[in-house]
Amino acid sequence: MGMAAVLVVVSSFKMTPPAKKIKLGFISLTDCAPLVAAKELGLFAKYGVDVELEKQASWAVTRDKILNGEIDGAHCLFSMPLSVYTGIGGKAGQEMKIAMVLNNNGQAITLSKDFCGVVGFKEVNKAAAAVKTVQAKKEVTFAMTFPGGTHDIWLRYWIAAAGINQKSVGIITIPPPQMVANMRVDNMEGYCVGEPWNGLAAAQNVGFTHISSQDLWKHHPEKALVVNSAFAADYREDLKKVMKAIIEACKWLDIMGNRSKAASWLTKPNYVNAPLQVLEARLKGSYDLGCELGVQKYKDDYMTYYNNGIVNMPRKSHAIWFLAQYVRFGYLKSDPDYKGIAEKLILDDLYAEVAKEMGVPMQTDMQAFKTTYDVSFDPNNVAAYLNTTKR
């Protein structure tokens, strides 16, 4: 009887499965700060999720690990899922989901000392002549971080705005933390990347900041929380908790008095591993440009993480803009299914749930908007835009 009773007790006891450990990747860039802050402030734990942050070597490695499930998601280029799905930056048809945007602004184009004194800060109208001047001595190569990624598109957008023939220059792919070292050994004459790698080039007199991405498009989407399809589908509630923790971290980061603390975390070897002074200055909107160009102070368009809820909503109109650039710059030979792809890859319904539960104001979408050096973009009429753009 005693043994039977024990067996009954054992068989009726149900084991609770252990909580899922969620792995999120990041690249050594200042805009990984929302993930770092959420971890360091204990916000993931506050919302009941066990999150491990894992530094990645490159965007291509990040892509592969998201797709094969080694990590559940990551701090990613906003346009990476669009690039991969369309076959530019990976095998066509592979799906990575955009859950939310992590930051606006804060990238830049750095030019080497070859251009110092030839073209200055925001002198886009002089850039084509400057390139020709340098080409008289050597081939000119620019670097970005991932084909079809945000940095790639900012670079090509600038090339078009400057009137530079895209085919007359080389464009190569280099991981963000390797940009300064590659410029130092003359592997390229310019690059587009996130901070702190533009600030570091200026500080080390390797190059200078020619223009920031917010000068190209004020308050543009930049990095996003990108997750694999299985995690989004099977762990929806956990993903919402992760997003809530990150949104709270974004709010904290947008209090300027907290940015010194954020920089003190980011400077550590396990995160960005860059000089504290460079990280902190650009986080606070103070850009020592290099090349004796002085200091540029950004007032409201430095890197923002929340901005009263404007930052974090993933917009289909922004996704369609990037897809349009793929056609514009020759990555795609014909129009993709603009709205269909945006609908498939952007988890705007999920974000809307999180925003409502947190009292975060929702933003409008699918309305026309304008970038600095371009005609107005209507996501409902991409053909009209492409018919009038510089290539």
GROMACS .gro file of C-alpha atoms in nm:
model
  391
    1MET     CA    1   0.000   0.000   0.000
    2GLY     CA    2   0.278   0.235   0.097
    3MET     CA    3   0.465   0.179  -0.233
    4ALA     CA    4   0.145   0.218  -0.434
    5ALA     CA    5   0.073   0.544  -0.261
    6VAL     CA    6   0.419   0.669  -0.343
    7LEU     CA    7   0.374   0.569  -0.706
    8VAL     CA    8   0.043   0.753  -0.721
    9VAL     CA    9   0.203   1.067  -0.581
   10VAL     CA   10   0.496   1.051  -0.824
   11SER     CA   11   0.281   0.985  -1.129
   12SER     CA   12   0.044   1.272  -1.049
   13PHE     CA   13   0.324   1.527  -1.005
   14LYS     CA   14   0.377   1.732  -1.323
   15MET     CA   15   0.719   1.882  -1.384
   16THR     CA   16   0.714   2.250  -1.479
   17PRO     CA   17   0.938   2.302  -1.782
   18PRO     CA   18   1.231   2.531  -1.712
   19ALA     CA   19   1.199   2.887  -1.838
   20LYS     CA   20   1.349   2.939  -2.179
   21LYS     CA   21   1.689   3.108  -2.184
   22ILE     CA   22   1.663   3.369  -2.457
   23LYS     CA   23   1.979   3.447  -2.651
   24LEU     CA   24   2.005   3.787  -2.817
   25GLY     CA   25   2.302   3.885  -3.033
   26PHE     CA   26   2.457   4.225  -3.080
   27ILE     CA   27   2.737   4.391  -3.274
   28SER     CA   28   2.990   4.624  -3.111
   29LEU     CA   29   2.811   4.950  -3.187
   30THR     CA   30   2.679   5.228  -2.966
   31ASP     CA   31   2.324   5.152  -3.077
   32CYS     CA   32   2.330   4.812  -2.908
   33ALA     CA   33   2.272   5.021  -2.593
   34PRO     CA   34   1.903   4.926  -2.546
   35LEU     CA   35   1.994   4.559  -2.506
   36VAL     CA   36   2.289   4.640  -2.280
   37ALA     CA   37   2.085   4.878  -2.064
   38ALA     CA   38   1.798   4.630  -2.034
   39LYS     CA   39   2.048   4.371  -1.911
   40GLU     CA   40   2.251   4.598  -1.681
   41LEU     CA   41   1.945   4.764  -1.527
   42GLY     CA   42   1.785   4.427  -1.455
   43LEU     CA   43   1.488   4.501  -1.680
   44PHE     CA   44   1.480   4.162  -1.851
   45ALA     CA   45   1.461   4.003  -1.506
   46LYS     CA   46   1.194   4.257  -1.402
   47TYR     CA   47   0.973   4.140  -1.687
   48GLY     CA   48   1.039   3.774  -1.609
   49VAL     CA   49   1.264   3.668  -1.894
   50ASP     CA   50   1.610   3.512  -1.876
   51VAL     CA   51   1.812   3.688  -2.149
   52GLU     CA   52   2.174   3.622  -2.238
   53LEU     CA   53   2.354   3.873  -2.462
   54GLU     CA   54   2.606   3.735  -2.709
   55LYS     CA   55   2.851   3.948  -2.907
   56GLN     CA   56   2.863   3.864  -3.280
   57ALA     CA   57   3.159   3.894  -3.517
   58SER     CA   58   2.970   4.039  -3.815
   59TRP     CA   59   2.625   4.101  -3.954
   60ALA     CA   60   2.654   3.790  -4.173
   61VAL     CA   61   2.723   3.575  -3.866
   62THR     CA   62   2.429   3.741  -3.688
   63ARG     CA   63   2.204   3.662  -3.985
   64ASP     CA   64   2.309   3.297  -3.992
   65LYS     CA   65   2.263   3.245  -3.620
   66ILE     CA   66   1.914   3.400  -3.624
   67LEU     CA   67   1.810   3.186  -3.917
   68ASN     CA   68   1.946   2.858  -3.776
   69GLY     CA   69   1.814   2.926  -3.426
   70GLU     CA   70   2.148   2.953  -3.245
   71ILE     CA   71   2.021   3.287  -3.118
   72ASP     CA   72   1.658   3.390  -3.086
   73GLY     CA   73   1.709   3.743  -3.208
   74ALA     CA   74   1.951   4.031  -3.221
   75HIS     CA   75   2.028   4.400  -3.247
   76CYS     CA   76   2.022   4.417  -3.628
   77LEU     CA   77   2.025   4.656  -3.920
   78PHE     CA   78   1.661   4.754  -3.980
   79SER     CA   79   1.686   4.657  -4.347
   80MET     CA   80   1.872   4.328  -4.299
   81PRO     CA   81   1.555   4.112  -4.306
   82LEU     CA   82   1.449   4.288  -4.628
   83SER     CA   83   1.791   4.231  -4.784
   84VAL     CA   84   1.794   3.864  -4.689
   85TYR     CA   85   1.437   3.796  -4.800
   86THR     CA   86   1.496   3.952  -5.144
   87GLY     CA   87   1.818   3.754  -5.196
   88ILE     CA   88   2.060   4.048  -5.171
   89GLY     CA   89   2.210   3.960  -4.835
   90GLY     CA   90   2.124   3.592  -4.814
   91LYS     CA   91   1.920   3.310  -4.962
   92ALA     CA   92   1.600   3.458  -5.104
   93GLY     CA   93   1.281   3.379  -4.913
   94GLN     CA   94   1.439   3.333  -4.571
   95GLU     CA   95   1.235   3.516  -4.309
   96MET     CA   96   1.365   3.725  -4.019
   97LYS     CA   97   1.101   3.925  -3.833
   98ILE     CA   98   1.128   4.292  -3.733
   99ALA     CA   99   0.975   4.329  -3.386
  100MET     CA  100   1.064   4.691  -3.305
  101VAL     CA  101   1.309   4.969  -3.384
  102LEU     CA  102   1.591   5.030  -3.134
  103ASN     CA  103   1.719   5.371  -3.240
  104ASN     CA  104   1.706   5.656  -3.487
  105ASN     CA  105   2.005   5.853  -3.622
  106GLY     CA  106   2.369   5.819  -3.517
  107GLN     CA  107   2.553   5.669  -3.816
  108ALA     CA  108   2.799   5.858  -4.036
  109ILE     CA  109   3.019   5.857  -4.344
  110THR     CA  110   3.388   5.886  -4.262
  111LEU     CA  111   3.638   5.989  -4.528
  112SER     CA  112   4.010   5.922  -4.512
  113LYS     CA  113   4.279   6.186  -4.479
  114ASP     CA  114   4.308   6.177  -4.861
  115PHE     CA  115   3.995   6.398  -4.859
  116CYS     CA  116   4.107   6.629  -4.577
  117GLY     CA  117   4.104   6.985  -4.707
  118VAL     CA  118   3.936   6.874  -5.030
  119VAL     CA  119   3.581   6.837  -4.899
  120GLY     CA  120   3.440   6.944  -4.564
  121PHE     CA  121   3.154   6.863  -4.332
  122LYS     CA  122   2.822   6.824  -4.517
  123GLU     CA  123   2.977   6.960  -4.840
  124VAL     CA  124   2.787   6.705  -5.044
  125ASN     CA  125   2.795   6.932  -5.350
  126LYS     CA  126   3.175   6.914  -5.350
  127ALA     CA  127   3.204   6.538  -5.295
  128ALA     CA  128   3.203   6.434  -5.663
  129ALA     CA  129   3.490   6.671  -5.747
  130ALA     CA  130   3.673   6.553  -5.436
  131VAL     CA  131   3.642   6.189  -5.543
  132LYS     CA  132   3.781   6.275  -5.887
  133THR     CA  133   4.073   6.458  -5.725
  134VAL     CA  134   4.162   6.152  -5.518
  135GLN     CA  135   4.102   5.919  -5.816
  136ALA     CA  136   4.377   6.104  -6.003
  137LYS     CA  137   4.617   5.945  -5.752
  138LYS     CA  138   4.454   5.614  -5.663
  139GLU     CA  139   4.141   5.404  -5.694
  140VAL     CA  140   3.867   5.506  -5.452
  141THR     CA  141   3.693   5.237  -5.249
  142PHE     CA  142   3.418   5.280  -4.991
  143ALA     CA  143   3.313   5.029  -4.727
  144MET     CA  144   2.979   4.945  -4.567
  145THR     CA  145   2.878   4.669  -4.330
  146PHE     CA  146   2.627   4.440  -4.508
  147PRO     CA  147   2.482   4.433  -4.862
  148GLY     CA  148   2.143   4.598  -4.856
  149GLY     CA  149   2.188   4.700  -4.492
  150THR     CA  150   2.127   5.048  -4.362
  151HIS     CA  151   2.491   5.156  -4.389
  152ASP     CA  152   2.505   5.032  -4.747
  153ILE     CA  153   2.196   5.234  -4.838
  154TRP     CA  154   2.314   5.551  -4.659
  155LEU     CA  155   2.640   5.523  -4.854
  156ARG     CA  156   2.470   5.473  -5.192
  157TYR     CA  157   2.214   5.745  -5.114
  158TRP     CA  158   2.502   5.987  -5.043
  159ILE     CA  159   2.685   5.879  -5.362
  160ALA     CA  160   2.369   5.958  -5.562
  161ALA     CA  161   2.309   6.289  -5.383
  162ALA     CA  162   2.670   6.393  -5.451
  163GLY     CA  163   2.646   6.306  -5.819
  164ILE     CA  164   2.919   6.045  -5.797
  165ASN     CA  165   2.899   5.765  -6.054
  166GLN     CA  166   2.834   5.459  -5.838
  167LYS     CA  167   3.018   5.237  -6.088
  168SER     CA  168   3.332   5.453  -6.069
  169VAL     CA  169   3.408   5.356  -5.709
  170GLY     CA  170   3.454   5.027  -5.529
  171ILE     CA  171   3.214   4.927  -5.253
  172ILE     CA  172   3.322   4.651  -5.013
  173THR     CA  173   3.186   4.490  -4.695
  174ILE     CA  174   3.372   4.525  -4.364
  175PRO     CA  175   3.239   4.443  -4.011
  176PRO     CA  176   3.186   4.760  -3.802
  177PRO     CA  177   3.463   4.713  -3.542
  178GLN     CA  178   3.719   4.658  -3.821
  179MET     CA  179   3.653   4.984  -4.009
  180VAL     CA  180   3.915   5.204  -3.843
  181ALA     CA  181   4.192   4.943  -3.870
  182ASN     CA  182   4.114   4.889  -4.240
  183MET     CA  183   4.121   5.262  -4.313
  184ARG     CA  184   4.450   5.294  -4.125
  185VAL     CA  185   4.614   5.046  -4.364
  186ASP     CA  186   4.454   5.216  -4.668
  187ASN     CA  187   4.206   4.943  -4.761
  188MET     CA  188   3.941   5.207  -4.832
  189GLU     CA  189   3.903   5.583  -4.866
  190GLY     CA  190   3.568   5.609  -4.693
  191TYR     CA  191   3.312   5.409  -4.503
  192CYS     CA  192   2.963   5.424  -4.360
  193VAL     CA  193   2.910   5.271  -4.016
  194GLY     CA  194   2.755   5.334  -3.679
  195GLU     CA  195   2.927   5.488  -3.380
  196PRO     CA  196   3.171   5.480  -3.215
  197TRP     CA  197   3.374   5.386  -3.523
  198ASN     CA  198   3.335   5.726  -3.692
  199GLY     CA  199   3.428   5.911  -3.374
  200LEU     CA  200   3.728   5.683  -3.320
  201ALA     CA  201   3.863   5.751  -3.671
  202ALA     CA  202   3.850   6.123  -3.600
  203ALA     CA  203   4.005   6.085  -3.255
  204GLN     CA  204   4.293   5.876  -3.395
  205ASN     CA  205   4.343   6.106  -3.696
  206VAL     CA  206   4.269   5.822  -3.937
  207GLY     CA  207   3.979   6.002  -4.106
  208PHE     CA  208   3.708   6.261  -4.047
  209THR     CA  209   3.330   6.273  -4.029
  210HIS     CA  210   3.202   6.404  -4.362
  211ILE     CA  211   2.829   6.373  -4.291
  212SER     CA  212   2.605   6.198  -4.041
  213SER     CA  213   2.310   5.980  -4.133
  214GLN     CA  214   2.068   6.218  -3.959
  215ASP     CA  215   2.189   6.485  -4.203
  216LEU     CA  216   2.073   6.252  -4.483
  217TRP     CA  217   1.740   6.167  -4.321
  218LYS     CA  218   1.648   6.315  -3.984
  219HIS     CA  219   1.507   6.054  -3.743
  220HIS     CA  220   1.557   5.762  -3.979
  221PRO     CA  221   1.514   5.403  -3.856
  222GLU     CA  222   1.847   5.236  -3.790
  223LYS     CA  223   1.876   4.924  -3.576
  224ALA     CA  224   1.590   4.691  -3.493
  225LEU     CA  225   1.517   4.398  -3.270
  226VAL     CA  226   1.506   4.119  -3.528
  227VAL     CA  227   1.398   3.768  -3.431
  228ASN     CA  228   1.366   3.432  -3.598
  229SER     CA  229   1.024   3.316  -3.710
  230ALA     CA  230   1.003   3.025  -3.467
  231PHE     CA  231   1.073   3.242  -3.164
  232ALA     CA  232   0.813   3.497  -3.277
  233ALA     CA  233   0.553   3.225  -3.330
  234ASP     CA  234   0.622   2.989  -3.039
  235TYR     CA  235   0.730   3.232  -2.768
  236ARG     CA  236   0.506   3.528  -2.841
  237GLU     CA  237   0.452   3.623  -2.475
  238ASP     CA  238   0.823   3.597  -2.398
  239LEU     CA  239   0.900   3.818  -2.697
  240LYS     CA  240   0.653   4.077  -2.571
  241LYS     CA  241   0.828   4.077  -2.232
  242VAL     CA  242   1.165   4.123  -2.405
  243MET     CA  243   1.022   4.415  -2.601
  244LYS     CA  244   0.879   4.575  -2.286
  245ALA     CA  245   1.216   4.554  -2.113
  246ILE     CA  246   1.388   4.709  -2.414
  247ILE     CA  247   1.132   4.990  -2.443
  248GLU     CA  248   1.184   5.074  -2.076
  249ALA     CA  249   1.561   5.075  -2.142
  250CYS     CA  250   1.508   5.305  -2.441
  251LYS     CA  251   1.317   5.550  -2.222
  252TRP     CA  252   1.601   5.543  -1.969
  253LEU     CA  253   1.861   5.602  -2.240
  254ASP     CA  254   1.679   5.909  -2.369
  255ILE     CA  255   1.731   6.082  -2.034
  256MET     CA  256   2.057   6.259  -2.121
  257GLY     CA  257   2.181   6.239  -1.764
  258ASN     CA  258   2.191   5.859  -1.800
  259ARG     CA  259   2.412   5.852  -2.106
  260SER     CA  260   2.741   5.874  -1.917
  261LYS     CA  261   2.638   5.560  -1.727
  262ALA     CA  262   2.541   5.390  -2.054
  263ALA     CA  263   2.880   5.480  -2.203
  264SER     CA  264   3.054   5.331  -1.898
  265TRP     CA  265   2.886   4.998  -1.976
  266LEU     CA  266   2.944   5.012  -2.350
  267THR     CA  267   3.316   5.080  -2.315
  268LYS     CA  268   3.369   4.737  -2.153
  269PRO     CA  269   3.546   4.463  -2.356
  270ASN     CA  270   3.240   4.235  -2.351
  271TYR     CA  271   3.029   4.506  -2.515
  272VAL     CA  272   3.167   4.767  -2.759
  273ASN     CA  273   3.525   4.787  -2.631
  274ALA     CA  274   3.598   5.142  -2.745
  275PRO     CA  275   3.731   5.450  -2.562
  276LEU     CA  276   3.486   5.594  -2.310
  277GLN     CA  277   3.543   5.955  -2.419
  278VAL     CA  278   3.455   5.883  -2.783
  279LEU     CA  279   3.148   5.677  -2.692
  280GLU     CA  280   3.017   5.934  -2.446
  281ALA     CA  281   3.071   6.242  -2.663
  282ARG     CA  282   2.877   6.115  -2.963
  283LEU     CA  283   2.609   5.963  -2.741
  284LYS     CA  284   2.556   6.317  -2.613
  285GLY     CA  285   2.549   6.468  -2.963
  286SER     CA  286   2.895   6.625  -2.954
  287TYR     CA  287   3.086   6.533  -3.270
  288ASP     CA  288   3.457   6.623  -3.291
  289LEU     CA  289   3.469   6.586  -3.668
  290GLY     CA  290   3.845   6.558  -3.716
  291CYS     CA  291   4.052   6.718  -3.995
  292GLU     CA  292   4.042   7.049  -3.801
  293LEU     CA  293   3.672   7.084  -3.885
  294GLY     CA  294   3.579   7.154  -3.525
  295VAL     CA  295   3.292   7.019  -3.315
  296GLN     CA  296   2.936   6.974  -3.442
  297LYS     CA  297   2.665   6.981  -3.176
  298TYR     CA  298   2.343   6.798  -3.255
  299LYS     CA  299   2.050   6.941  -3.060
  300ASP     CA  300   1.758   6.705  -3.115
  301ASP     CA  301   1.882   6.467  -3.383
  302TYR     CA  302   2.162   6.286  -3.205
  303MET     CA  303   2.104   5.914  -3.154
  304THR     CA  304   1.759   5.869  -3.000
  305TYR     CA  305   1.617   5.550  -2.853
  306TYR     CA  306   1.259   5.641  -2.756
  307ASN     CA  307   1.176   6.005  -2.838
  308ASN     CA  308   0.823   5.998  -2.693
  309GLY     CA  309   0.750   5.670  -2.870
  310ILE     CA  310   0.847   5.792  -3.217
  311VAL     CA  311   1.151   5.564  -3.242
  312ASN     CA  312   1.028   5.217  -3.161
  313MET     CA  313   0.733   5.147  -3.389
  314PRO     CA  314   0.843   4.944  -3.694
  315ARG     CA  315   0.685   5.106  -3.998
  316LYS     CA  316   0.592   4.932  -4.321
  317SER     CA  317   0.648   5.259  -4.508
  318HIS     CA  318   1.014   5.256  -4.400
  319ALA     CA  319   1.053   4.897  -4.514
  320ILE     CA  320   0.905   4.988  -4.852
  321TRP     CA  321   1.151   5.279  -4.880
  322PHE     CA  322   1.445   5.041  -4.838
  323LEU     CA  323   1.299   4.798  -5.090
  324ALA     CA  324   1.266   5.090  -5.333
  325GLN     CA  325   1.634   5.173  -5.285
  326TYR     CA  326   1.722   4.816  -5.384
  327VAL     CA  327   1.554   4.878  -5.719
  328ARG     CA  328   1.697   5.229  -5.747
  329PHE     CA  329   2.056   5.116  -5.696
  330GLY     CA  330   2.037   4.803  -5.910
  331TYR     CA  331   2.025   4.533  -5.646
  332LEU     CA  332   1.685   4.420  -5.777
  333LYS     CA  333   1.608   4.420  -6.149
  334SER     CA  334   1.233   4.442  -6.102
  335ASP     CA  335   0.988   4.563  -5.840
  336PRO     CA  336   0.940   4.330  -5.544
  337ASP     CA  337   0.605   4.286  -5.369
  338TYR     CA  338   0.659   4.600  -5.162
  339LYS     CA  339   0.355   4.583  -4.936
  340GLY     CA  340   0.348   4.204  -4.920
  341ILE     CA  341   0.709   4.181  -4.798
  342ALA     CA  342   0.661   4.459  -4.545
  343GLU     CA  343   0.346   4.287  -4.415
  344LYS     CA  344   0.523   3.950  -4.392
  345LEU     CA  345   0.836   4.065  -4.209
  346ILE     CA  346   0.719   4.347  -3.979
  347LEU     CA  347   0.547   4.243  -3.658
  348ASP     CA  348   0.348   4.565  -3.631
  349ASP     CA  349   0.047   4.392  -3.472
  350LEU     CA  350   0.269   4.250  -3.198
  351TYR     CA  351   0.430   4.589  -3.142
  352ALA     CA  352   0.084   4.750  -3.119
  353GLU     CA  353  -0.007   4.509  -2.837
  354VAL     CA  354   0.311   4.592  -2.647
  355ALA     CA  355   0.269   4.966  -2.701
  356LYS     CA  356  -0.091   4.957  -2.576
  357GLU     CA  357   0.004   4.760  -2.266
  358MET     CA  358   0.287   5.005  -2.189
  359GLY     CA  359   0.103   5.324  -2.279
  360VAL     CA  360   0.344   5.403  -2.563
  361PRO     CA  361   0.182   5.629  -2.826
  362MET     CA  362   0.141   5.468  -3.168
  363GLN     CA  363   0.266   5.648  -3.478
  364THR     CA  364   0.114   5.694  -3.821
  365ASP     CA  365   0.231   5.475  -4.107
  366MET     CA  366   0.202   5.450  -4.485
  367GLN     CA  367   0.214   5.827  -4.530
  368ALA     CA  368   0.453   6.012  -4.761
  369PHE     CA  369   0.776   6.145  -4.613
  370LYS     CA  370   1.087   6.320  -4.741
  371THR     CA  371   1.457   6.264  -4.685
  372THR     CA  372   1.707   6.550  -4.710
  373TYR     CA  373   1.853   6.501  -5.058
  374ASP     CA  374   1.562   6.334  -5.231
  375VAL     CA  375   1.209   6.382  -5.361
  376SER     CA  376   0.912   6.293  -5.145
  377PHE     CA  377   0.851   5.920  -5.101
  378ASP     CA  378   0.496   5.787  -5.108
  379PRO     CA  379   0.492   5.419  -5.003
  380ASN     CA  380   0.166   5.381  -5.191
  381ASN     CA  381   0.322   5.496  -5.520
  382VAL     CA  382   0.679   5.368  -5.543
  383ALA     CA  383   0.680   5.392  -5.923
  384ALA     CA  384   0.640   5.771  -5.916
  385TYR     CA  385   0.934   5.798  -5.676
  386LEU     CA  386   1.163   5.573  -5.880
  387ASN     CA  387   1.084   5.768  -6.196
  388THR     CA  388   1.228   6.085  -6.044
  389THR     CA  389   1.526   5.967  -5.834
  390LYS     CA  390   1.897   6.002  -5.903
  391ARG     CA  391   2.066   5.668  -5.946
   0.00000   0.00000   0.00000
